[in-house]
Amino acid sequence: MQIDIPEVKAEVEAAFAAYETALVTNDVTTLEALFWDDGRTIRYGMGENLYGMDAIRAFRRARSPVGLMRRIDQTVITTFGRDFATASTLFFREGNPGKVGRQQQSWARLPEGWRIVAAHVSLIDE
């Protein structure tokens, strides 16, 4: 298996960048489109465990758009073959001084394109 095929890595980096832009601008349509629309998709958040795209969709649509801006750091994207990747990053928000957020996503190439199939977000002391 090839790891970090340049053109595949570039595709996932672009999908990750689209996700980040959608997240901080509260572009719910794009956020929803970047997740696998399936009951097996999982997102563990700061205060919620979301099983299935219906739960993720409900969370995104109810979330406040206030305070979403953040700075990311130490982003690592690794591709495995042509159809699977992981993306991990740290993030910092002004509203959480002294804290560091951690975000990890599993991405899969599906017929409709690259989609997040599992995600985890957590916050710890810096």
Tab-separated table of N, CA and C in Angstrom:
chain	number	residue	atom	x	y	z
A	1	MET	N	0.842	-1.174	0.000
A	1	MET	CA	0.000	0.000	0.000
A	1	MET	C	0.891	1.242	0.000
A	2	GLN	N	0.511	2.183	-0.826
A	2	GLN	CA	1.245	3.439	-0.880
A	2	GLN	C	0.664	4.437	0.125
A	3	ILE	N	1.533	5.115	0.810
A	3	ILE	CA	1.127	6.124	1.785
A	3	ILE	C	1.507	7.495	1.243
A	4	ASP	N	0.575	8.429	1.358
A	4	ASP	CA	0.777	9.817	0.927
A	4	ASP	C	1.110	9.956	-0.555
A	5	ILE	N	0.322	9.328	-1.404
A	5	ILE	CA	0.429	9.558	-2.842
A	5	ILE	C	0.132	11.044	-3.054
A	6	PRO	N	1.042	11.783	-3.680
A	6	PRO	CA	0.898	13.247	-3.725
A	6	PRO	C	-0.459	13.754	-4.208
A	7	GLU	N	-0.999	13.216	-5.290
A	7	GLU	CA	-2.270	13.743	-5.806
A	7	GLU	C	-3.439	13.372	-4.893
A	8	VAL	N	-3.363	12.231	-4.237
A	8	VAL	CA	-4.414	11.833	-3.303
A	8	VAL	C	-4.357	12.715	-2.062
A	9	LYS	N	-3.148	12.933	-1.566
A	9	LYS	CA	-2.992	13.791	-0.394
A	9	LYS	C	-3.511	15.202	-0.689
A	10	ALA	N	-3.234	15.705	-1.888
A	10	ALA	CA	-3.726	17.041	-2.268
A	10	ALA	C	-5.252	17.085	-2.274
A	11	GLU	N	-5.895	16.006	-2.722
A	11	GLU	CA	-7.361	15.955	-2.721
A	11	GLU	C	-7.913	16.029	-1.289
A	12	VAL	N	-7.307	15.275	-0.386
A	12	VAL	CA	-7.795	15.266	0.996
A	12	VAL	C	-7.490	16.601	1.671
A	13	GLU	N	-6.340	17.170	1.397
A	13	GLU	CA	-6.027	18.491	1.948
A	13	GLU	C	-7.053	19.521	1.498
A	14	ALA	N	-7.479	19.445	0.248
A	14	ALA	CA	-8.498	20.381	-0.255
A	14	ALA	C	-9.844	20.137	0.434
A	15	ALA	N	-10.212	18.876	0.628
A	15	ALA	CA	-11.467	18.565	1.317
A	15	ALA	C	-11.403	19.048	2.764
A	16	PHE	N	-10.266	18.839	3.421
A	16	PHE	CA	-10.090	19.290	4.800
A	16	PHE	C	-10.192	20.820	4.878
A	17	ALA	N	-9.575	21.521	3.934
A	17	ALA	CA	-9.640	22.991	3.911
A	17	ALA	C	-11.079	23.461	3.697
A	18	ALA	N	-11.819	22.776	2.840
A	18	ALA	CA	-13.231	23.129	2.620
A	18	ALA	C	-14.025	22.927	3.905
A	19	TYR	N	-13.739	21.848	4.625
A	19	TYR	CA	-14.410	21.591	5.896
A	19	TYR	C	-14.096	22.720	6.889
A	20	GLU	N	-12.838	23.093	6.997
A	20	GLU	CA	-12.436	24.134	7.959
A	20	GLU	C	-13.129	25.457	7.648
A	21	THR	N	-13.169	25.835	6.381
A	21	THR	CA	-13.849	27.071	5.994
A	21	THR	C	-15.334	26.992	6.328
A	22	ALA	N	-15.952	25.875	6.003
A	22	ALA	CA	-17.383	25.702	6.294
A	22	ALA	C	-17.645	25.740	7.794
A	23	LEU	N	-16.735	25.173	8.578
A	23	LEU	CA	-16.921	25.140	10.027
A	23	LEU	C	-16.924	26.541	10.628
A	24	VAL	N	-15.929	27.343	10.291
A	24	VAL	CA	-15.814	28.659	10.922
A	24	VAL	C	-16.810	29.673	10.364
A	25	THR	N	-17.400	29.381	9.203
A	25	THR	CA	-18.416	30.274	8.639
A	25	THR	C	-19.829	29.725	8.845
A	26	ASN	N	-19.927	28.607	9.549
A	26	ASN	CA	-21.208	27.946	9.819
A	26	ASN	C	-21.983	27.644	8.534
A	27	ASP	N	-21.258	27.170	7.523
A	27	ASP	CA	-21.866	26.752	6.262
A	27	ASP	C	-22.374	25.322	6.453
A	28	VAL	N	-23.560	25.205	7.019
A	28	VAL	CA	-24.124	23.910	7.404
A	28	VAL	C	-24.312	22.999	6.188
A	29	THR	N	-24.692	23.552	5.066
A	29	THR	CA	-24.895	22.740	3.863
A	29	THR	C	-23.601	22.023	3.470
A	30	THR	N	-22.496	22.752	3.469
A	30	THR	CA	-21.210	22.144	3.115
A	30	THR	C	-20.755	21.173	4.190
A	31	LEU	N	-20.930	21.531	5.453
A	31	LEU	CA	-20.550	20.613	6.535
A	31	LEU	C	-21.287	19.285	6.401
A	32	GLU	N	-22.572	19.353	6.145
A	32	GLU	CA	-23.355	18.127	5.980
A	32	GLU	C	-22.889	17.337	4.763
A	33	ALA	N	-22.583	18.034	3.675
A	33	ALA	CA	-22.169	17.359	2.443
A	33	ALA	C	-20.831	16.646	2.601
A	34	LEU	N	-19.982	17.126	3.495
A	34	LEU	CA	-18.661	16.527	3.670
A	34	LEU	C	-18.671	15.305	4.585
A	35	PHE	N	-19.793	15.033	5.227
A	35	PHE	CA	-19.924	13.806	6.018
A	35	PHE	C	-20.636	12.745	5.174
A	36	TRP	N	-20.266	11.506	5.385
A	36	TRP	CA	-20.936	10.375	4.738
A	36	TRP	C	-22.373	10.347	5.219
A	37	ASP	N	-23.308	10.393	4.305
A	37	ASP	CA	-24.723	10.407	4.648
A	37	ASP	C	-25.190	8.972	4.898
A	38	ASP	N	-24.897	8.483	6.100
A	38	ASP	CA	-25.148	7.082	6.420
A	38	ASP	C	-25.372	6.937	7.922
A	39	GLY	N	-26.142	5.957	8.293
A	39	GLY	CA	-26.400	5.691	9.706
A	39	GLY	C	-25.184	5.204	10.473
A	40	ARG	N	-24.126	4.804	9.773
A	40	ARG	CA	-22.908	4.311	10.431
A	40	ARG	C	-21.873	5.408	10.675
A	41	THR	N	-22.149	6.623	10.237
A	41	THR	CA	-21.227	7.732	10.465
A	41	THR	C	-21.290	8.134	11.929
A	42	ILE	N	-20.121	8.397	12.518
A	42	ILE	CA	-20.040	8.734	13.940
A	42	ILE	C	-19.290	10.050	14.108
A	43	ARG	N	-19.788	10.890	15.011
A	43	ARG	CA	-19.074	12.107	15.400
A	43	ARG	C	-19.175	12.234	16.917
A	44	TYR	N	-18.027	12.087	17.574
A	44	TYR	CA	-17.949	12.348	19.010
A	44	TYR	C	-17.537	13.802	19.170
A	45	GLY	N	-18.373	14.597	19.833
A	45	GLY	CA	-18.106	16.013	19.988
A	45	GLY	C	-17.732	16.372	21.413
A	46	MET	N	-17.728	17.653	21.683
A	46	MET	CA	-17.359	18.160	23.006
A	46	MET	C	-18.317	17.680	24.087
A	47	GLY	N	-19.582	17.633	23.755
A	47	GLY	CA	-20.558	17.235	24.753
A	47	GLY	C	-21.635	16.322	24.202
A	48	GLU	N	-21.333	15.680	23.072
A	48	GLU	CA	-22.343	14.843	22.451
A	48	GLU	C	-21.676	13.662	21.740
A	49	ASN	N	-22.400	12.556	21.696
A	49	ASN	CA	-22.009	11.380	20.934
A	49	ASN	C	-23.063	11.199	19.863
A	50	LEU	N	-22.685	11.425	18.623
A	50	LEU	CA	-23.644	11.415	17.528
A	50	LEU	C	-23.440	10.177	16.668
A	51	TYR	N	-24.468	9.357	16.612
A	51	TYR	CA	-24.445	8.129	15.820
A	51	TYR	C	-25.384	8.294	14.642
A	52	GLY	N	-24.830	8.290	13.450
A	52	GLY	CA	-25.620	8.404	12.239
A	52	GLY	C	-25.726	9.835	11.746
A	53	MET	N	-25.857	9.966	10.433
A	53	MET	CA	-25.914	11.285	9.822
A	53	MET	C	-27.132	12.077	10.254
A	54	ASP	N	-28.234	11.426	10.571
A	54	ASP	CA	-29.407	12.176	11.030
A	54	ASP	C	-29.100	12.930	12.318
A	55	ALA	N	-28.375	12.301	13.243
A	55	ALA	CA	-28.001	12.954	14.499
A	55	ALA	C	-26.995	14.074	14.253
A	56	ILE	N	-26.046	13.842	13.359
A	56	ILE	CA	-25.047	14.869	13.032
A	56	ILE	C	-25.733	16.066	12.386
A	57	ARG	N	-26.640	15.790	11.482
A	57	ARG	CA	-27.386	16.853	10.793
A	57	ARG	C	-28.190	17.689	11.799
A	58	ALA	N	-28.877	17.041	12.719
A	58	ALA	CA	-29.668	17.755	13.727
A	58	ALA	C	-28.766	18.626	14.594
A	59	PHE	N	-27.607	18.108	14.980
A	59	PHE	CA	-26.658	18.881	15.781
A	59	PHE	C	-26.195	20.121	15.022
A	60	ARG	N	-25.773	19.948	13.784
A	60	ARG	CA	-25.269	21.075	12.991
A	60	ARG	C	-26.341	22.150	12.812
A	61	ARG	N	-27.558	21.742	12.572
A	61	ARG	CA	-28.627	22.702	12.304
A	61	ARG	C	-29.047	23.463	13.553
A	62	ALA	N	-28.818	22.892	14.729
A	62	ALA	CA	-29.210	23.540	15.985
A	62	ALA	C	-28.066	24.327	16.618
A	63	ARG	N	-26.853	24.153	16.144
A	63	ARG	CA	-25.678	24.769	16.766
A	63	ARG	C	-25.650	26.275	16.548
A	64	SER	N	-25.250	26.999	17.596
A	64	SER	CA	-25.106	28.447	17.501
A	64	SER	C	-23.931	28.795	16.580
A	65	PRO	N	-24.099	29.819	15.741
A	65	PRO	CA	-23.000	30.240	14.873
A	65	PRO	C	-22.006	31.174	15.564
A	66	VAL	N	-22.193	31.440	16.838
A	66	VAL	CA	-21.339	32.374	17.572
A	66	VAL	C	-20.078	31.658	18.081
A	67	GLY	N	-18.933	32.320	17.936
A	67	GLY	CA	-17.691	31.817	18.514
A	67	GLY	C	-17.068	30.642	17.789
A	68	LEU	N	-17.277	30.524	16.491
A	68	LEU	CA	-16.743	29.385	15.748
A	68	LEU	C	-15.338	29.619	15.193
A	69	MET	N	-14.902	30.869	15.146
A	69	MET	CA	-13.559	31.148	14.617
A	69	MET	C	-12.516	30.449	15.479
A	70	ARG	N	-11.477	29.974	14.827
A	70	ARG	CA	-10.419	29.281	15.550
A	70	ARG	C	-9.139	29.326	14.742
A	71	ARG	N	-8.063	29.023	15.427
A	71	ARG	CA	-6.756	28.889	14.783
A	71	ARG	C	-6.382	27.424	14.868
A	72	ILE	N	-5.942	26.853	13.746
A	72	ILE	CA	-5.515	25.458	13.785
A	72	ILE	C	-3.996	25.378	13.716
A	73	ASP	N	-3.451	24.266	14.208
A	73	ASP	CA	-2.004	24.090	14.276
A	73	ASP	C	-1.693	22.596	14.241
A	74	GLN	N	-0.529	22.272	13.752
A	74	GLN	CA	-0.017	20.902	13.726
A	74	GLN	C	-0.974	19.939	13.016
A	75	THR	N	-1.510	20.388	11.901
A	75	THR	CA	-2.394	19.528	11.112
A	75	THR	C	-1.572	18.452	10.415
A	76	VAL	N	-2.005	17.212	10.567
A	76	VAL	CA	-1.347	16.077	9.919
A	76	VAL	C	-2.400	15.317	9.128
A	77	ILE	N	-2.192	15.241	7.822
A	77	ILE	CA	-3.072	14.473	6.941
A	77	ILE	C	-2.236	13.351	6.344
A	78	THR	N	-2.721	12.130	6.492
A	78	THR	CA	-2.023	10.962	5.974
A	78	THR	C	-3.002	10.158	5.143
A	79	THR	N	-2.586	9.822	3.930
A	79	THR	CA	-3.433	9.005	3.071
A	79	THR	C	-2.872	7.592	3.004
A	80	PHE	N	-3.785	6.636	2.888
A	80	PHE	CA	-3.428	5.227	2.811
A	80	PHE	C	-4.043	4.678	1.528
A	81	GLY	N	-3.213	4.414	0.540
A	81	GLY	CA	-3.730	4.039	-0.760
A	81	GLY	C	-4.431	5.224	-1.396
A	82	ARG	N	-5.458	4.949	-2.164
A	82	ARG	CA	-6.168	6.004	-2.885
A	82	ARG	C	-7.540	6.336	-2.304
A	83	ASP	N	-7.950	5.592	-1.248
A	83	ASP	CA	-9.337	5.724	-0.821
A	83	ASP	C	-9.561	5.939	0.670
A	84	PHE	N	-8.500	6.111	1.457
A	84	PHE	CA	-8.676	6.307	2.896
A	84	PHE	C	-7.613	7.271	3.412
A	85	ALA	N	-8.022	8.107	4.380
A	85	ALA	CA	-7.091	9.082	4.953
A	85	ALA	C	-7.514	9.438	6.372
A	86	THR	N	-6.558	9.937	7.127
A	86	THR	CA	-6.851	10.510	8.438
A	86	THR	C	-6.390	11.963	8.439
A	87	ALA	N	-7.103	12.784	9.191
A	87	ALA	CA	-6.742	14.192	9.356
A	87	ALA	C	-6.833	14.523	10.841
A	88	SER	N	-5.745	15.023	11.378
A	88	SER	CA	-5.691	15.380	12.799
A	88	SER	C	-5.165	16.800	12.912
A	89	THR	N	-5.769	17.573	13.813
A	89	THR	CA	-5.316	18.945	14.003
A	89	THR	C	-5.594	19.392	15.431
A	90	LEU	N	-4.823	20.359	15.866
A	90	LEU	CA	-5.099	21.049	17.122
A	90	LEU	C	-5.785	22.362	16.760
A	91	PHE	N	-6.643	22.856	17.673
A	91	PHE	CA	-7.267	24.148	17.415
A	91	PHE	C	-7.377	24.945	18.704
A	92	PHE	N	-7.420	26.268	18.511
A	92	PHE	CA	-7.467	27.213	19.629
A	92	PHE	C	-8.543	28.244	19.343
A	93	ARG	N	-9.370	28.507	20.361
A	93	ARG	CA	-10.430	29.510	20.255
A	93	ARG	C	-10.262	30.536	21.356
A	94	GLU	N	-10.528	31.803	21.034
A	94	GLU	CA	-10.426	32.869	22.035
A	94	GLU	C	-11.346	32.609	23.217
A	95	GLY	N	-12.470	31.976	22.982
A	95	GLY	CA	-13.434	31.709	24.037
A	95	GLY	C	-13.029	30.594	24.982
A	96	ASN	N	-11.906	29.928	24.695
A	96	ASN	CA	-11.410	28.838	25.542
A	96	ASN	C	-9.949	29.062	25.911
A	97	PRO	N	-9.645	30.162	26.634
A	97	PRO	CA	-8.241	30.417	26.978
A	97	PRO	C	-7.667	29.290	27.840
A	98	GLY	N	-6.410	28.948	27.569
A	98	GLY	CA	-5.744	27.897	28.327
A	98	GLY	C	-6.138	26.488	27.916
A	99	LYS	N	-6.937	26.373	26.870
A	99	LYS	CA	-7.396	25.064	26.389
A	99	LYS	C	-6.893	24.833	24.967
A	100	VAL	N	-6.723	23.581	24.627
A	100	VAL	CA	-6.390	23.193	23.263
A	100	VAL	C	-7.420	22.158	22.806
A	101	GLY	N	-7.962	22.396	21.618
A	101	GLY	CA	-8.898	21.444	21.043
A	101	GLY	C	-8.159	20.451	20.170
A	102	ARG	N	-8.723	19.257	20.101
A	102	ARG	CA	-8.154	18.205	19.257
A	102	ARG	C	-9.264	17.697	18.349
A	103	GLN	N	-8.941	17.581	17.088
A	103	GLN	CA	-9.920	17.101	16.104
A	103	GLN	C	-9.267	16.014	15.270
A	104	GLN	N	-9.944	14.915	15.143
A	104	GLN	CA	-9.448	13.832	14.306
A	104	GLN	C	-10.591	13.316	13.436
A	105	GLN	N	-10.279	13.119	12.165
A	105	GLN	CA	-11.280	12.666	11.206
A	105	GLN	C	-10.732	11.505	10.389
A	106	SER	N	-11.620	10.562	10.087
A	106	SER	CA	-11.320	9.503	9.125
A	106	SER	C	-12.081	9.842	7.853
A	107	TRP	N	-11.380	9.911	6.736
A	107	TRP	CA	-11.958	10.250	5.445
A	107	TRP	C	-11.899	9.028	4.530
A	108	ALA	N	-12.942	8.804	3.750
A	108	ALA	CA	-12.969	7.730	2.764
A	108	ALA	C	-13.432	8.297	1.426
A	109	ARG	N	-12.811	7.790	0.358
A	109	ARG	CA	-13.272	8.175	-0.973
A	109	ARG	C	-14.481	7.299	-1.304
A	110	LEU	N	-15.613	7.933	-1.473
A	110	LEU	CA	-16.856	7.250	-1.807
A	110	LEU	C	-17.250	7.662	-3.229
A	111	PRO	N	-18.263	7.049	-3.812
A	111	PRO	CA	-18.653	7.433	-5.174
A	111	PRO	C	-18.917	8.934	-5.328
A	112	GLU	N	-19.417	9.580	-4.267
A	112	GLU	CA	-19.707	11.020	-4.335
A	112	GLU	C	-18.505	11.893	-3.993
A	113	GLY	N	-17.353	11.296	-3.644
A	113	GLY	CA	-16.147	12.047	-3.335
A	113	GLY	C	-15.646	11.748	-1.934
A	114	TRP	N	-14.690	12.525	-1.465
A	114	TRP	CA	-14.134	12.341	-0.131
A	114	TRP	C	-15.158	12.756	0.925
A	115	ARG	N	-15.377	11.866	1.907
A	115	ARG	CA	-16.343	12.125	2.971
A	115	ARG	C	-15.765	11.700	4.316
A	116	ILE	N	-16.141	12.429	5.360
A	116	ILE	CA	-15.768	12.061	6.723
A	116	ILE	C	-16.689	10.926	7.144
A	117	VAL	N	-16.096	9.826	7.590
A	117	VAL	CA	-16.898	8.675	8.023
A	117	VAL	C	-16.879	8.528	9.538
A	118	ALA	N	-15.919	9.166	10.196
A	118	ALA	CA	-15.856	9.172	11.653
A	118	ALA	C	-15.055	10.390	12.088
A	119	ALA	N	-15.469	10.997	13.203
A	119	ALA	CA	-14.780	12.199	13.695
A	119	ALA	C	-14.833	12.227	15.222
A	120	HIS	N	-13.809	12.849	15.792
A	120	HIS	CA	-13.736	13.024	17.237
A	120	HIS	C	-13.198	14.411	17.517
A	121	VAL	N	-13.859	15.127	18.414
A	121	VAL	CA	-13.434	16.467	18.825
A	121	VAL	C	-13.404	16.492	20.342
A	122	SER	N	-12.314	17.007	20.908
A	122	SER	CA	-12.231	17.097	22.368
A	122	SER	C	-11.410	18.330	22.747
A	123	LEU	N	-11.490	18.698	24.015
A	123	LEU	CA	-10.821	19.895	24.531
A	123	LEU	C	-10.114	19.512	25.820
A	124	ILE	N	-8.834	19.894	25.915
A	124	ILE	CA	-8.056	19.607	27.123
A	124	ILE	C	-7.300	20.863	27.556
A	125	ASP	N	-6.734	20.824	28.758
A	125	ASP	CA	-5.888	21.920	29.199
A	125	ASP	C	-4.666	21.991	28.300
A	126	GLU	N	-4.259	23.236	27.989
A	126	GLU	CA	-3.119	23.452	27.103
A	126	GLU	C	-1.827	23.046	27.768
